[in-house]
Amino acid sequence: MGVVNVTPDSFSDGGVNFDPDDAAASAQRMLDEGAAIVDVGGESTRPGAEPVSLEEELRRVIPVLERLEGEVSVSIDTSKADVARRALELGAELVNDVTALRSDPELAEVVAERGAYLCLMHMLGEPRTMQRDPRYDDVAAEVASFLEARLTAAVAAGIREELICLDPGIGFGKTVEHNFELIRRLDELTAIGRPVVVGISRKSSLGKLLGDPDATTGTTAASVGAAVAAYERGATILRVHDVREHVEALTAAAAVRG
Ligand code: 9MG
């Protein structure tokens, strides 16, 4: 899954795809490099980010989706029912909701009605404050139990279970240690029985791991290493910025697996 942030302030690519023509070209390039789907989002969820209004989010993503309509597989990264509805009308196939249907009470109905795929992600708190001293007794057990509960809620709301994937939310209310422990214990999430998405690409935990305590991003090489480790532990979808490098590394890892 290639990341296309149509935002001025995302942590690693903020501003790069703020122009709709640039965003559409990035999406097309990612598909050409081997991405199966591109995740288009108009609201930054980096630590400390402020929410954006519905009008602004629509203004950012709709021109991009119009350019991509019918050309590429699209996931819409949103927590808002009105953005999801318009994106699905424009051909998006998957709704990537980092709040796991806890933000907009109408989103589940939109996803169910349209028969769209859905990604439910774990987050402790909200982007503005989530990195202020996050604590768990047992991070993998708590994330697994949260995702199971959200899966049950989504199915109860009419979304078919076979259309749902789960995501531990790397960096969303987690320390560096929490993030790597979640990938190490990914089998506890795959045991729920749904495909697991992992998004660690360029995240600050990678830069911190490599010795910069104030890092806000991580390198491509570190991202690829973590993605291959996640794949080895059962991740089905990797959400990444550098598609070519990930596709090459994962193709080699898949050949080794056989
Ligand atoms: C929007 N977004 C940013 N990081 C993400 C991650 O790790 N997973 C998912 N599903 N979405 C993310």
PDB file of C-alpha atoms and ligand atoms in Angstrom:
ATOM      1  CA  MET A   1       0.000   0.000   0.000  1.00  0.00           C
ATOM      2  CA  GLY A   2       1.570   3.278  -1.147  1.00  0.00           C
ATOM      3  CA  VAL A   3       1.062   6.407   0.967  1.00  0.00           C
ATOM      4  CA  VAL A   4      -0.221   9.580  -0.732  1.00  0.00           C
ATOM      5  CA  ASN A   5      -0.634  12.309   1.871  1.00  0.00           C
ATOM      6  CA  VAL A   6      -2.441  15.312   0.398  1.00  0.00           C
ATOM      7  CA  THR A   7      -1.437  17.439   3.371  1.00  0.00           C
ATOM      8  CA  PRO A   8       0.915  20.332   4.092  1.00  0.00           C
ATOM      9  CA  ASP A   9       2.056  18.825   7.421  1.00  0.00           C
ATOM     10  CA  SER A  10       2.475  15.020   7.370  1.00  0.00           C
ATOM     11  CA  PHE A  11       5.605  13.858   9.210  1.00  0.00           C
ATOM     12  CA  SER A  12       7.740  12.709   6.286  1.00  0.00           C
ATOM     13  CA  ASP A  13       6.107  13.817   3.038  1.00  0.00           C
ATOM     14  CA  GLY A  14       4.064  16.846   4.133  1.00  0.00           C
ATOM     15  CA  GLY A  15       3.584  19.234   1.209  1.00  0.00           C
ATOM     16  CA  VAL A  16       5.096  16.952  -1.459  1.00  0.00           C
ATOM     17  CA  ASN A  17       1.680  15.909  -2.771  1.00  0.00           C
ATOM     18  CA  PHE A  18      -0.383  18.939  -1.764  1.00  0.00           C
ATOM     19  CA  ASP A  19      -1.040  19.783  -5.414  1.00  0.00           C
ATOM     20  CA  PRO A  20      -3.599  17.325  -6.887  1.00  0.00           C
ATOM     21  CA  ASP A  21      -1.588  16.785 -10.089  1.00  0.00           C
ATOM     22  CA  ASP A  22       1.513  15.916  -8.023  1.00  0.00           C
ATOM     23  CA  ALA A  23      -0.525  13.595  -5.795  1.00  0.00           C
ATOM     24  CA  ALA A  24      -2.068  11.789  -8.771  1.00  0.00           C
ATOM     25  CA  ALA A  25       1.355  11.432 -10.413  1.00  0.00           C
ATOM     26  CA  SER A  26       2.811  10.007  -7.162  1.00  0.00           C
ATOM     27  CA  ALA A  27      -0.052   7.529  -6.931  1.00  0.00           C
ATOM     28  CA  GLN A  28       0.457   6.416 -10.527  1.00  0.00           C
ATOM     29  CA  ARG A  29       4.218   6.039  -9.973  1.00  0.00           C
ATOM     30  CA  MET A  30       3.610   3.897  -6.854  1.00  0.00           C
ATOM     31  CA  LEU A  31       1.281   1.639  -8.831  1.00  0.00           C
ATOM     32  CA  ASP A  32       3.891   1.368 -11.596  1.00  0.00           C
ATOM     33  CA  GLU A  33       6.487   0.424  -8.954  1.00  0.00           C
ATOM     34  CA  GLY A  34       4.338  -2.451  -7.739  1.00  0.00           C
ATOM     35  CA  ALA A  35       1.937  -1.108  -5.113  1.00  0.00           C
ATOM     36  CA  ALA A  36      -1.382  -2.975  -5.069  1.00  0.00           C
ATOM     37  CA  ILE A  37      -3.278   0.050  -3.754  1.00  0.00           C
ATOM     38  CA  VAL A  38      -2.621   3.688  -2.807  1.00  0.00           C
ATOM     39  CA  ASP A  39      -3.849   5.227   0.448  1.00  0.00           C
ATOM     40  CA  VAL A  40      -4.992   8.821  -0.173  1.00  0.00           C
ATOM     41  CA  GLY A  41      -5.437  11.017   2.904  1.00  0.00           C
ATOM     42  CA  GLY A  42      -6.180  14.683   3.521  1.00  0.00           C
ATOM     43  CA  GLU A  43      -5.727  14.888   7.302  1.00  0.00           C
ATOM     44  CA  SER A  44      -2.339  14.430   8.922  1.00  0.00           C
ATOM     45  CA  THR A  45      -2.347  11.995  11.853  1.00  0.00           C
ATOM     46  CA  ARG A  46       1.289  12.614  12.842  1.00  0.00           C
ATOM     47  CA  PRO A  47       1.864  13.153  16.581  1.00  0.00           C
ATOM     48  CA  GLY A  48       0.678  16.625  17.566  1.00  0.00           C
ATOM     49  CA  ALA A  49      -1.440  17.143  14.429  1.00  0.00           C
ATOM     50  CA  GLU A  50      -4.591  19.243  14.733  1.00  0.00           C
ATOM     51  CA  PRO A  51      -7.811  17.929  13.130  1.00  0.00           C
ATOM     52  CA  VAL A  52      -8.937  19.460   9.814  1.00  0.00           C
ATOM     53  CA  SER A  53     -12.501  20.436   8.915  1.00  0.00           C
ATOM     54  CA  LEU A  54     -14.696  18.322   6.639  1.00  0.00           C
ATOM     55  CA  GLU A  55     -14.624  21.045   3.983  1.00  0.00           C
ATOM     56  CA  GLU A  56     -10.827  21.239   3.975  1.00  0.00           C
ATOM     57  CA  GLU A  57     -10.404  17.451   3.884  1.00  0.00           C
ATOM     58  CA  LEU A  58     -12.816  17.194   0.932  1.00  0.00           C
ATOM     59  CA  ARG A  59     -11.057  20.101  -0.817  1.00  0.00           C
ATOM     60  CA  ARG A  60      -7.740  18.231  -0.527  1.00  0.00           C
ATOM     61  CA  VAL A  61      -8.686  14.687  -1.512  1.00  0.00           C
ATOM     62  CA  ILE A  62     -11.549  14.969  -4.008  1.00  0.00           C
ATOM     63  CA  PRO A  63      -9.483  16.478  -6.873  1.00  0.00           C
ATOM     64  CA  VAL A  64      -6.949  13.677  -6.410  1.00  0.00           C
ATOM     65  CA  LEU A  65      -9.611  10.968  -6.399  1.00  0.00           C
ATOM     66  CA  GLU A  66     -11.188  12.508  -9.520  1.00  0.00           C
ATOM     67  CA  ARG A  67      -7.845  12.240 -11.307  1.00  0.00           C
ATOM     68  CA  LEU A  68      -7.376   8.619 -10.203  1.00  0.00           C
ATOM     69  CA  GLU A  69     -10.962   7.459 -10.830  1.00  0.00           C
ATOM     70  CA  GLY A  70     -11.017   4.200 -12.769  1.00  0.00           C
ATOM     71  CA  GLU A  71      -7.215   4.195 -13.143  1.00  0.00           C
ATOM     72  CA  VAL A  72      -5.867   2.759  -9.879  1.00  0.00           C
ATOM     73  CA  SER A  73      -6.953   0.937  -6.726  1.00  0.00           C
ATOM     74  CA  VAL A  74      -7.538   3.497  -3.997  1.00  0.00           C
ATOM     75  CA  SER A  75      -7.879   3.404  -0.238  1.00  0.00           C
ATOM     76  CA  ILE A  76      -9.269   6.519   1.438  1.00  0.00           C
ATOM     77  CA  ASP A  77      -7.552   7.421   4.699  1.00  0.00           C
ATOM     78  CA  THR A  78     -10.328   9.134   6.623  1.00  0.00           C
ATOM     79  CA  SER A  79     -12.404   8.959   9.771  1.00  0.00           C
ATOM     80  CA  LYS A  80     -15.236  11.033   8.332  1.00  0.00           C
ATOM     81  CA  ALA A  81     -18.358   9.419   6.820  1.00  0.00           C
ATOM     82  CA  ASP A  82     -18.881  12.242   4.296  1.00  0.00           C
ATOM     83  CA  VAL A  83     -15.315  11.956   2.974  1.00  0.00           C
ATOM     84  CA  ALA A  84     -15.602   8.163   2.774  1.00  0.00           C
ATOM     85  CA  ARG A  85     -18.971   8.372   0.991  1.00  0.00           C
ATOM     86  CA  ARG A  86     -17.646  10.734  -1.700  1.00  0.00           C
ATOM     87  CA  ALA A  87     -14.410   8.728  -2.066  1.00  0.00           C
ATOM     88  CA  LEU A  88     -16.326   5.459  -2.503  1.00  0.00           C
ATOM     89  CA  GLU A  89     -18.526   7.136  -5.144  1.00  0.00           C
ATOM     90  CA  LEU A  90     -15.286   8.058  -6.928  1.00  0.00           C
ATOM     91  CA  GLY A  91     -14.119   4.446  -6.936  1.00  0.00           C
ATOM     92  CA  ALA A  92     -12.185   3.998  -3.674  1.00  0.00           C
ATOM     93  CA  GLU A  93     -12.338   0.386  -2.503  1.00  0.00           C
ATOM     94  CA  LEU A  94     -11.074   0.528   1.060  1.00  0.00           C
ATOM     95  CA  VAL A  95     -11.681   2.885   3.986  1.00  0.00           C
ATOM     96  CA  ASN A  96      -8.648   3.244   6.249  1.00  0.00           C
ATOM     97  CA  ASP A  97     -10.006   4.566   9.547  1.00  0.00           C
ATOM     98  CA  VAL A  98      -7.269   5.203  12.120  1.00  0.00           C
ATOM     99  CA  THR A  99      -9.982   5.614  14.776  1.00  0.00           C
ATOM    100  CA  ALA A 100     -11.451   2.153  14.093  1.00  0.00           C
ATOM    101  CA  LEU A 101     -15.031   3.489  13.738  1.00  0.00           C
ATOM    102  CA  ARG A 102     -14.884   5.400  17.036  1.00  0.00           C
ATOM    103  CA  SER A 103     -14.935   8.888  15.563  1.00  0.00           C
ATOM    104  CA  ASP A 104     -17.912   9.282  13.222  1.00  0.00           C
ATOM    105  CA  PRO A 105     -21.020   7.248  14.120  1.00  0.00           C
ATOM    106  CA  GLU A 106     -22.148   7.267  10.457  1.00  0.00           C
ATOM    107  CA  LEU A 107     -18.977   5.806   8.975  1.00  0.00           C
ATOM    108  CA  ALA A 108     -19.854   2.150   9.622  1.00  0.00           C
ATOM    109  CA  GLU A 109     -23.139   2.550   7.748  1.00  0.00           C
ATOM    110  CA  VAL A 110     -21.386   4.106   4.741  1.00  0.00           C
ATOM    111  CA  VAL A 111     -18.842   1.269   4.585  1.00  0.00           C
ATOM    112  CA  ALA A 112     -21.547  -1.395   5.048  1.00  0.00           C
ATOM    113  CA  GLU A 113     -23.890   0.089   2.436  1.00  0.00           C
ATOM    114  CA  ARG A 114     -21.163   0.356  -0.190  1.00  0.00           C
ATOM    115  CA  GLY A 115     -19.683  -3.077   0.570  1.00  0.00           C
ATOM    116  CA  ALA A 116     -16.230  -1.468   0.915  1.00  0.00           C
ATOM    117  CA  TYR A 117     -13.135  -2.959   2.494  1.00  0.00           C
ATOM    118  CA  LEU A 118     -12.252  -1.501   5.907  1.00  0.00           C
ATOM    119  CA  CYS A 119      -9.029  -1.166   7.899  1.00  0.00           C
ATOM    120  CA  LEU A 120      -9.496  -0.894  11.679  1.00  0.00           C
ATOM    121  CA  MET A 121      -6.431   0.571  13.421  1.00  0.00           C
ATOM    122  CA  HIS A 122      -5.444   0.752  17.078  1.00  0.00           C
ATOM    123  CA  MET A 123      -4.665   4.174  18.550  1.00  0.00           C
ATOM    124  CA  LEU A 124      -4.258   5.121  22.208  1.00  0.00           C
ATOM    125  CA  GLY A 125      -5.708   8.627  22.620  1.00  0.00           C
ATOM    126  CA  GLU A 126      -5.780  11.041  19.679  1.00  0.00           C
ATOM    127  CA  PRO A 127      -3.040  12.391  17.383  1.00  0.00           C
ATOM    128  CA  ARG A 128      -2.740  15.728  19.222  1.00  0.00           C
ATOM    129  CA  THR A 129      -1.740  14.077  22.514  1.00  0.00           C
ATOM    130  CA  MET A 130      -1.106  10.368  21.857  1.00  0.00           C
ATOM    131  CA  GLN A 131       2.674  10.435  22.326  1.00  0.00           C
ATOM    132  CA  ARG A 132       2.503  11.926  25.841  1.00  0.00           C
ATOM    133  CA  ASP A 133       3.751   9.030  27.965  1.00  0.00           C
ATOM    134  CA  PRO A 134       1.743   6.098  26.502  1.00  0.00           C
ATOM    135  CA  ARG A 135       1.528   3.137  28.899  1.00  0.00           C
ATOM    136  CA  TYR A 136       0.356  -0.480  28.663  1.00  0.00           C
ATOM    137  CA  ASP A 137       0.606  -3.483  30.979  1.00  0.00           C
ATOM    138  CA  ASP A 138       0.973  -5.769  27.950  1.00  0.00           C
ATOM    139  CA  VAL A 139       0.953  -3.875  24.677  1.00  0.00           C
ATOM    140  CA  ALA A 140       0.362  -6.824  22.311  1.00  0.00           C
ATOM    141  CA  ALA A 141      -2.426  -8.333  24.431  1.00  0.00           C
ATOM    142  CA  GLU A 142      -4.162  -4.957  24.818  1.00  0.00           C
ATOM    143  CA  VAL A 143      -3.921  -4.081  21.122  1.00  0.00           C
ATOM    144  CA  ALA A 144      -5.207  -7.564  20.173  1.00  0.00           C
ATOM    145  CA  SER A 145      -8.134  -7.288  22.551  1.00  0.00           C
ATOM    146  CA  PHE A 146      -8.990  -3.788  21.240  1.00  0.00           C
ATOM    147  CA  LEU A 147      -8.891  -4.948  17.612  1.00  0.00           C
ATOM    148  CA  GLU A 148     -11.045  -7.969  18.364  1.00  0.00           C
ATOM    149  CA  ALA A 149     -13.626  -5.736  20.023  1.00  0.00           C
ATOM    150  CA  ARG A 150     -13.618  -3.274  17.098  1.00  0.00           C
ATOM    151  CA  LEU A 151     -13.946  -6.167  14.630  1.00  0.00           C
ATOM    152  CA  THR A 152     -16.988  -7.422  16.540  1.00  0.00           C
ATOM    153  CA  ALA A 153     -18.486  -3.903  16.548  1.00  0.00           C
ATOM    154  CA  ALA A 154     -17.888  -3.476  12.806  1.00  0.00           C
ATOM    155  CA  VAL A 155     -19.538  -6.806  11.998  1.00  0.00           C
ATOM    156  CA  ALA A 156     -22.467  -5.925  14.289  1.00  0.00           C
ATOM    157  CA  ALA A 157     -22.833  -2.704  12.270  1.00  0.00           C
ATOM    158  CA  GLY A 158     -23.314  -4.729   9.086  1.00  0.00           C
ATOM    159  CA  ILE A 159     -19.778  -4.793   7.613  1.00  0.00           C
ATOM    160  CA  ARG A 160     -18.849  -8.225   6.294  1.00  0.00           C
ATOM    161  CA  GLU A 161     -15.992  -9.743   8.306  1.00  0.00           C
ATOM    162  CA  GLU A 162     -14.172 -10.899   5.173  1.00  0.00           C
ATOM    163  CA  LEU A 163     -13.804  -7.245   4.092  1.00  0.00           C
ATOM    164  CA  ILE A 164     -12.023  -6.142   7.275  1.00  0.00           C
ATOM    165  CA  CYS A 165      -8.303  -5.931   8.009  1.00  0.00           C
ATOM    166  CA  LEU A 166      -6.631  -4.982  11.295  1.00  0.00           C
ATOM    167  CA  ASP A 167      -3.669  -2.727  12.104  1.00  0.00           C
ATOM    168  CA  PRO A 168      -1.689  -2.331  15.360  1.00  0.00           C
ATOM    169  CA  GLY A 169      -1.189   1.397  14.676  1.00  0.00           C
ATOM    170  CA  ILE A 170       2.578   1.673  14.890  1.00  0.00           C
ATOM    171  CA  GLY A 171       3.406   5.080  16.407  1.00  0.00           C
ATOM    172  CA  PHE A 172      -0.138   5.854  17.507  1.00  0.00           C
ATOM    173  CA  GLY A 173       0.205   6.191  21.276  1.00  0.00           C
ATOM    174  CA  LYS A 174       3.253   3.896  21.555  1.00  0.00           C
ATOM    175  CA  THR A 175       6.885   4.164  22.581  1.00  0.00           C
ATOM    176  CA  VAL A 176       9.732   2.829  20.437  1.00  0.00           C
ATOM    177  CA  GLU A 177       9.735  -0.345  22.565  1.00  0.00           C
ATOM    178  CA  HIS A 178       5.963  -0.787  22.203  1.00  0.00           C
ATOM    179  CA  ASN A 179       6.245  -0.480  18.402  1.00  0.00           C
ATOM    180  CA  PHE A 180       8.957  -3.113  18.028  1.00  0.00           C
ATOM    181  CA  GLU A 181       7.290  -5.433  20.524  1.00  0.00           C
ATOM    182  CA  LEU A 182       4.067  -5.251  18.501  1.00  0.00           C
ATOM    183  CA  ILE A 183       5.892  -6.328  15.353  1.00  0.00           C
ATOM    184  CA  ARG A 184       7.789  -9.034  17.264  1.00  0.00           C
ATOM    185  CA  ARG A 185       4.471 -10.398  18.584  1.00  0.00           C
ATOM    186  CA  LEU A 186       2.464  -9.905  15.385  1.00  0.00           C
ATOM    187  CA  ASP A 187       1.337 -13.549  15.546  1.00  0.00           C
ATOM    188  CA  GLU A 188      -0.973 -12.517  18.422  1.00  0.00           C
ATOM    189  CA  LEU A 189      -2.762 -10.181  15.995  1.00  0.00           C
ATOM    190  CA  THR A 190      -2.833 -12.536  13.007  1.00  0.00           C
ATOM    191  CA  ALA A 191      -4.396 -15.100  15.383  1.00  0.00           C
ATOM    192  CA  ILE A 192      -7.583 -12.996  15.326  1.00  0.00           C
ATOM    193  CA  GLY A 193      -8.047 -14.352  11.812  1.00  0.00           C
ATOM    194  CA  ARG A 194      -8.053 -11.220   9.679  1.00  0.00           C
ATOM    195  CA  PRO A 195      -5.281  -9.819   7.455  1.00  0.00           C
ATOM    196  CA  VAL A 196      -2.932  -7.515   9.352  1.00  0.00           C
ATOM    197  CA  VAL A 197      -1.680  -4.156   8.016  1.00  0.00           C
ATOM    198  CA  VAL A 198       1.590  -2.695   9.307  1.00  0.00           C
ATOM    199  CA  GLY A 199       2.656   0.909   8.742  1.00  0.00           C
ATOM    200  CA  ILE A 200       6.117   1.639  10.099  1.00  0.00           C
ATOM    201  CA  SER A 201       7.510   3.303   6.967  1.00  0.00           C
ATOM    202  CA  ARG A 202       9.705   6.325   7.800  1.00  0.00           C
ATOM    203  CA  LYS A 203       8.298   6.536  11.329  1.00  0.00           C
ATOM    204  CA  SER A 204      10.261   8.220  14.096  1.00  0.00           C
ATOM    205  CA  SER A 205      10.818   4.985  16.053  1.00  0.00           C
ATOM    206  CA  LEU A 206      13.235   3.964  13.279  1.00  0.00           C
ATOM    207  CA  GLY A 207      15.222   7.194  13.563  1.00  0.00           C
ATOM    208  CA  LYS A 208      15.267   6.910  17.375  1.00  0.00           C
ATOM    209  CA  LEU A 209      16.407   3.287  17.150  1.00  0.00           C
ATOM    210  CA  LEU A 210      19.350   4.451  15.034  1.00  0.00           C
ATOM    211  CA  GLY A 211      20.510   6.885  17.685  1.00  0.00           C
ATOM    212  CA  ASP A 212      18.671  10.195  17.294  1.00  0.00           C
ATOM    213  CA  PRO A 213      16.395  10.669  20.321  1.00  0.00           C
ATOM    214  CA  ASP A 214      14.727  13.674  18.649  1.00  0.00           C
ATOM    215  CA  ALA A 215      14.103  11.964  15.292  1.00  0.00           C
ATOM    216  CA  THR A 216      10.760  12.704  13.656  1.00  0.00           C
ATOM    217  CA  THR A 217      11.332  10.324  10.731  1.00  0.00           C
ATOM    218  CA  GLY A 218      13.224   7.130   9.868  1.00  0.00           C
ATOM    219  CA  THR A 219      15.261   6.099   6.841  1.00  0.00           C
ATOM    220  CA  THR A 220      14.093   4.037   3.885  1.00  0.00           C
ATOM    221  CA  ALA A 221      16.574   1.252   4.709  1.00  0.00           C
ATOM    222  CA  ALA A 222      15.320   0.951   8.292  1.00  0.00           C
ATOM    223  CA  SER A 223      11.711   1.020   7.027  1.00  0.00           C
ATOM    224  CA  VAL A 224      12.405  -1.834   4.613  1.00  0.00           C
ATOM    225  CA  GLY A 225      14.096  -3.898   7.352  1.00  0.00           C
ATOM    226  CA  ALA A 226      11.129  -3.511   9.672  1.00  0.00           C
ATOM    227  CA  ALA A 227       8.657  -4.232   6.850  1.00  0.00           C
ATOM    228  CA  VAL A 228      10.410  -7.497   5.981  1.00  0.00           C
ATOM    229  CA  ALA A 229      10.386  -8.478   9.670  1.00  0.00           C
ATOM    230  CA  ALA A 230       6.651  -7.724   9.814  1.00  0.00           C
ATOM    231  CA  TYR A 231       6.054  -9.741   6.645  1.00  0.00           C
ATOM    232  CA  GLU A 232       7.965 -12.659   8.172  1.00  0.00           C
ATOM    233  CA  ARG A 233       5.649 -12.507  11.181  1.00  0.00           C
ATOM    234  CA  GLY A 234       2.483 -12.577   9.071  1.00  0.00           C
ATOM    235  CA  ALA A 235       1.705  -9.027   7.934  1.00  0.00           C
ATOM    236  CA  THR A 236      -0.361  -9.073   4.728  1.00  0.00           C
ATOM    237  CA  ILE A 237      -0.316  -5.367   3.815  1.00  0.00           C
ATOM    238  CA  LEU A 238       2.620  -2.996   4.341  1.00  0.00           C
ATOM    239  CA  ARG A 239       1.752   0.718   4.239  1.00  0.00           C
ATOM    240  CA  VAL A 240       4.847   2.421   2.781  1.00  0.00           C
ATOM    241  CA  HIS A 241       6.218   5.601   1.213  1.00  0.00           C
ATOM    242  CA  ASP A 242       9.086   4.049  -0.801  1.00  0.00           C
ATOM    243  CA  VAL A 243       7.242   1.497  -2.886  1.00  0.00           C
ATOM    244  CA  ARG A 244      10.009   0.320  -5.210  1.00  0.00           C
ATOM    245  CA  GLU A 245      12.421  -0.492  -2.375  1.00  0.00           C
ATOM    246  CA  HIS A 246       9.751  -2.342  -0.406  1.00  0.00           C
ATOM    247  CA  VAL A 247       8.525  -4.318  -3.414  1.00  0.00           C
ATOM    248  CA  GLU A 248      12.077  -5.421  -4.224  1.00  0.00           C
ATOM    249  CA  ALA A 249      12.852  -6.459  -0.639  1.00  0.00           C
ATOM    250  CA  LEU A 250       9.515  -8.201  -0.115  1.00  0.00           C
ATOM    251  CA  THR A 251       9.815 -10.039  -3.433  1.00  0.00           C
ATOM    252  CA  ALA A 252      13.144 -11.455  -2.227  1.00  0.00           C
ATOM    253  CA  ALA A 253      11.688 -12.293   1.196  1.00  0.00           C
ATOM    254  CA  ALA A 254       8.728 -14.039  -0.470  1.00  0.00           C
ATOM    255  CA  ALA A 255      11.087 -16.097  -2.648  1.00  0.00           C
ATOM    256  CA  VAL A 256      12.955 -17.248   0.454  1.00  0.00           C
ATOM    257  CA  ARG A 257       9.676 -18.214   2.098  1.00  0.00           C
ATOM    258  CA  GLY A 258       8.819 -20.203  -1.062  1.00  0.00           C
TER     259      GLY A 258
HETATM  260  C1  9MG B   1      -2.956   7.064   8.139  1.00  0.00           C
HETATM  261  N1  9MG B   1      -1.925   6.247   8.741  1.00  0.00           N
HETATM  262  C2  9MG B   1      -0.712   6.669   9.214  1.00  0.00           C
HETATM  263  N2  9MG B   1      -0.029   5.638   9.725  1.00  0.00           N
HETATM  264  C3  9MG B   1      -0.816   4.546   9.571  1.00  0.00           C
HETATM  265  C4  9MG B   1      -0.674   3.184   9.897  1.00  0.00           C
HETATM  266  O1  9MG B   1       0.391   2.732  10.532  1.00  0.00           O
HETATM  267  N3  9MG B   1      -1.678   2.343   9.583  1.00  0.00           N
HETATM  268  C5  9MG B   1      -2.805   2.792   8.962  1.00  0.00           C
HETATM  269  N4  9MG B   1      -3.780   1.907   8.672  1.00  0.00           N
HETATM  270  N5  9MG B   1      -2.995   4.083   8.626  1.00  0.00           N
HETATM  271  C6  9MG B   1      -2.019   4.926   8.936  1.00  0.00           C
END
